[in-house]
Short mmCIF file of C-alpha atoms and ligand atoms in Angstrom, two decimals:
data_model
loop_
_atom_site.label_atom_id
_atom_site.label_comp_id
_atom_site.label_asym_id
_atom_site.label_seq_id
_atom_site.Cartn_x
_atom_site.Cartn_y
_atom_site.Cartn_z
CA UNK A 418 -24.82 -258.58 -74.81
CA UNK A 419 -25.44 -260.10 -77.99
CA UNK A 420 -28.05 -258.06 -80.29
CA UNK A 421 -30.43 -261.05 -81.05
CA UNK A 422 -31.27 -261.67 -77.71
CA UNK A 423 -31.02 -258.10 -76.18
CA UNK A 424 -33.19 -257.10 -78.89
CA UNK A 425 -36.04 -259.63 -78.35
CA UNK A 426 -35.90 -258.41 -74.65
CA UNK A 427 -37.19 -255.24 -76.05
CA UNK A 428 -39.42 -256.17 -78.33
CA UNK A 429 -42.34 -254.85 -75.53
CA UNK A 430 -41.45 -251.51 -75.77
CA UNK A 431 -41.93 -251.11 -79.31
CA UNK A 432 -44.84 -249.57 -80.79
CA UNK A 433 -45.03 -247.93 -77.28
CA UNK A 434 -46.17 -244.31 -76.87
CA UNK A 435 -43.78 -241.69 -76.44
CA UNK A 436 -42.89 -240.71 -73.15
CA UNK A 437 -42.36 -237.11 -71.87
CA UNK A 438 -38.71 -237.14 -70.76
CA UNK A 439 -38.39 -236.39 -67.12
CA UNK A 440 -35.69 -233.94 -67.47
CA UNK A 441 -32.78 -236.87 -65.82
CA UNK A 442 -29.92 -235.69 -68.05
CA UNK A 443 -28.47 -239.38 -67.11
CA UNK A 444 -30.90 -241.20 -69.26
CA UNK A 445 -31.32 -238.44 -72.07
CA UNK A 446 -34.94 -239.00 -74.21
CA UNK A 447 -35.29 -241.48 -77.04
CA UNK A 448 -35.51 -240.52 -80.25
CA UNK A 449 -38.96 -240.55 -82.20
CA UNK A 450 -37.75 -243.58 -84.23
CA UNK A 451 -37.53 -245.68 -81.01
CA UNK A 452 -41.14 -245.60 -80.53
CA UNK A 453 -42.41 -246.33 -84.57
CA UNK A 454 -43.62 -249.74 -84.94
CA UNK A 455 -42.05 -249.93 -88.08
CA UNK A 456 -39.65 -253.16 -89.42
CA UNK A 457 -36.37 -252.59 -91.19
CA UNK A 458 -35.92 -249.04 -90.34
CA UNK A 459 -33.60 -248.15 -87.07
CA UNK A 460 -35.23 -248.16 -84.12
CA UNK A 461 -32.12 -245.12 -82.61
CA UNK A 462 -31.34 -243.44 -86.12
CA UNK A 463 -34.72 -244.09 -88.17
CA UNK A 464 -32.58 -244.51 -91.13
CA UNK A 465 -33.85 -247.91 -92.98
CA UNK A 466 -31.45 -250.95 -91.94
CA UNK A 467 -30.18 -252.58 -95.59
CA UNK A 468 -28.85 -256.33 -96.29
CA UNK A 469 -25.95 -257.27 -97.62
CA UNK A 470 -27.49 -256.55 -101.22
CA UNK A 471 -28.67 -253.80 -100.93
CA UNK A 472 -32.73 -254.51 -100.00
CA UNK A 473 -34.26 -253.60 -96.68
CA UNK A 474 -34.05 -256.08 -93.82
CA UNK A 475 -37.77 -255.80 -92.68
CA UNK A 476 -36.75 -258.49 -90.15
CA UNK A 477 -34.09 -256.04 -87.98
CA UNK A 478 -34.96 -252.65 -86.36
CA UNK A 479 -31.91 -251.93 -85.24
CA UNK A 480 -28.29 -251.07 -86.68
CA UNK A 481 -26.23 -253.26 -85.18
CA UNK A 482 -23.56 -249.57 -83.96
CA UNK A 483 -27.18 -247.77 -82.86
CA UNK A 484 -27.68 -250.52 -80.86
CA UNK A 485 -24.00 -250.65 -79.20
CA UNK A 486 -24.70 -246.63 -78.61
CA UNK A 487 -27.54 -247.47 -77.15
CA UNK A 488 -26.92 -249.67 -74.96
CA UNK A 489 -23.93 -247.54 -74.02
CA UNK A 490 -26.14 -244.96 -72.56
CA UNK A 491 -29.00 -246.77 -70.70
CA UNK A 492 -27.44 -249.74 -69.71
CA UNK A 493 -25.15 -249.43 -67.12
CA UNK A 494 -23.87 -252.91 -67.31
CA UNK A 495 -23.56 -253.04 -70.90
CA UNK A 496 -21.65 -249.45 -70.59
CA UNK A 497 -19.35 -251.29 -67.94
CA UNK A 498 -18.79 -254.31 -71.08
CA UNK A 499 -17.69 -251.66 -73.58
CA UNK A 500 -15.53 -249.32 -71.58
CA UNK A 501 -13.63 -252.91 -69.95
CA UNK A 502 -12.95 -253.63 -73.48
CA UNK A 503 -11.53 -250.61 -74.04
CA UNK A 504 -9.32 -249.90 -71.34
CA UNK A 505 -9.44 -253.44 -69.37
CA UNK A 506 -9.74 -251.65 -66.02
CA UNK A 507 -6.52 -249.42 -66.39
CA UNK A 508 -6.84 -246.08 -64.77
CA UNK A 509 -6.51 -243.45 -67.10
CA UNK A 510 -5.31 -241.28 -64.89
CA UNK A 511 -2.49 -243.04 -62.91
CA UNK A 512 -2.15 -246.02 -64.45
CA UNK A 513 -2.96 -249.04 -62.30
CA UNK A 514 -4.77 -251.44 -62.63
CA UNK A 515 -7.40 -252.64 -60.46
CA UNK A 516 -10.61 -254.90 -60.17
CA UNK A 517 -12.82 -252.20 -58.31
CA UNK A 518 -11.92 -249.74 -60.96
CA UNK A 519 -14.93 -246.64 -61.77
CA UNK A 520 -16.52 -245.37 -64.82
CA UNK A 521 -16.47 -241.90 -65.36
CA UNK A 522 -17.58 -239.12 -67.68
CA UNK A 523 -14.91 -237.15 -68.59
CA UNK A 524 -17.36 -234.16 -68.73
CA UNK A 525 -19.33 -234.43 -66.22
CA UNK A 526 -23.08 -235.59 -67.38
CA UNK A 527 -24.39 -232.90 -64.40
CA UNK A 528 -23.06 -230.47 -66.84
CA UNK A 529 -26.37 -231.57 -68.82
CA UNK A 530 -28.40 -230.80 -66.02
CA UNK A 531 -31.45 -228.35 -66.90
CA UNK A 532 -30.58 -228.24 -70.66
CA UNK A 533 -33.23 -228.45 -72.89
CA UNK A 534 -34.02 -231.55 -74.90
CA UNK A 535 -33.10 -230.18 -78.36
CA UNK A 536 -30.12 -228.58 -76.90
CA UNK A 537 -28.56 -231.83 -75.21
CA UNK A 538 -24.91 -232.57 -76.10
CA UNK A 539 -24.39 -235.76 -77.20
CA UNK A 540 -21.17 -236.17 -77.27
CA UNK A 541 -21.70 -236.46 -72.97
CA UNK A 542 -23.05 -239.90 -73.58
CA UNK A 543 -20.56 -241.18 -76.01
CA UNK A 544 -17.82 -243.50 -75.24
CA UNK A 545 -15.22 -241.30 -75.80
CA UNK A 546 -16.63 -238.95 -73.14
CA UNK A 547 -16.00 -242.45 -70.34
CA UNK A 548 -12.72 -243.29 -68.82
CA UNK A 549 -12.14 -245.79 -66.44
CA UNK A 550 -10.56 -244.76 -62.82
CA UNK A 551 -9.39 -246.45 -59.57
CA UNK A 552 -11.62 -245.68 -56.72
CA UNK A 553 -9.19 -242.90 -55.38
CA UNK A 554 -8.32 -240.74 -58.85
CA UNK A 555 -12.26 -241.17 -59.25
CA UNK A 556 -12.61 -239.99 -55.90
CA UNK A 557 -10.17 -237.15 -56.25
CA UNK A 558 -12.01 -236.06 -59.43
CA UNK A 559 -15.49 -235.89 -58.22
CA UNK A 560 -13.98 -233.86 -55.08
CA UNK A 561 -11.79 -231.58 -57.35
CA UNK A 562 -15.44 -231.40 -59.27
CA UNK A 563 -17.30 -230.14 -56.18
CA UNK A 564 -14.81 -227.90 -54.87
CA UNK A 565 -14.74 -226.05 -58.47
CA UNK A 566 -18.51 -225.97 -59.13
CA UNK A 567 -19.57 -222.42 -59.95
CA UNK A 568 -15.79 -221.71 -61.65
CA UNK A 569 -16.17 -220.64 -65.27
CA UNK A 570 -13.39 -223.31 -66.52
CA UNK A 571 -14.84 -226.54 -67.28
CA UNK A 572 -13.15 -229.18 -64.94
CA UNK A 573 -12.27 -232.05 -66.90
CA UNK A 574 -9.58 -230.16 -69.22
CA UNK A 575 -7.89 -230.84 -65.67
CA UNK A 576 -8.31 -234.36 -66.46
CA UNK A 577 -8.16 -234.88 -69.99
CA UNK A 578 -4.69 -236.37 -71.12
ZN1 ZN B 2041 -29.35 -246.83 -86.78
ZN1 ZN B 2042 -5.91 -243.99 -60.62
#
């Protein structure tokens, strides 16, 4: 989605009160930052956004990579965009390539289930934590997932390459 539009889309929400976060460790909390009404500083870091010569842009509140991450982590479609780019619907784990392929988090996000807001891992929500898989490797892994719940070793070093 291109920034200028996907940015006046959420131009409501800013200035907006702070939310409690309701604990879903699959949309983790926003940061302060995204809540100050507050031109040319970053709306996901807080650090100021700068132009070209070195001035503040008081016209942007968002960097244009805070805004990729973000949109990596609470849009699913935009998440979808980014990973297809990436891996143009190859499985990662055998290879093929299909049209109904899955994205999935390498570590499991339920592994960020009941953990405290300051102790949150980022790195879950990254990109490099999402791999794309056919329906039946995905399928496999969540199974292989369920079965091993409650084992000390994490699952995905299964999966990792
Ligand atoms: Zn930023
Ligand atoms: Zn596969």
């Amino acid at each position: 989605m291109p920034l200028s539009r996907w940015s006046s889309r959420h131009k409501k929400t800013f200035g907006k009160k702070k939310e409690k976060w309701d604990g879903n460790f699959r949309l983790p909390p926003k940061p302060d930052s995204y809540y100050t009404e507050t031109k040319g500083s970053c709306r996901w870091c807080g650090d100021v956004i700068l132009k070209e010569d070195g001035t503040i842009n008081m016209r942007k509140s968002w960097h244009e990579d805070c805004a990729t991450e973000y949109l990596l982590i609470y849009h699913s479609g935009e998440q979808r965009a980014q990973l297809w780019n990436r891996d143009k619907g190859k499985c990662n784990h055998c290879g093929c390539e299909n049209r109904t392929w899955h994205a999935d988090h390498i570590k499991p996000l339920v592994e960020q289930k009941h953990v405290k807001e300051e102790d949150l891992d980022w790195s879950y929500y990254s990109l490099d934590n999402l791999q794309t898989l056919c329906k039946s490797c995905h399928r496999k892994k969540t199974n292989s997932e369920v079965k091993l719940k409650g084992k000390k070793k994490p699952v995905y070093k299964k999966w990792s390459k």
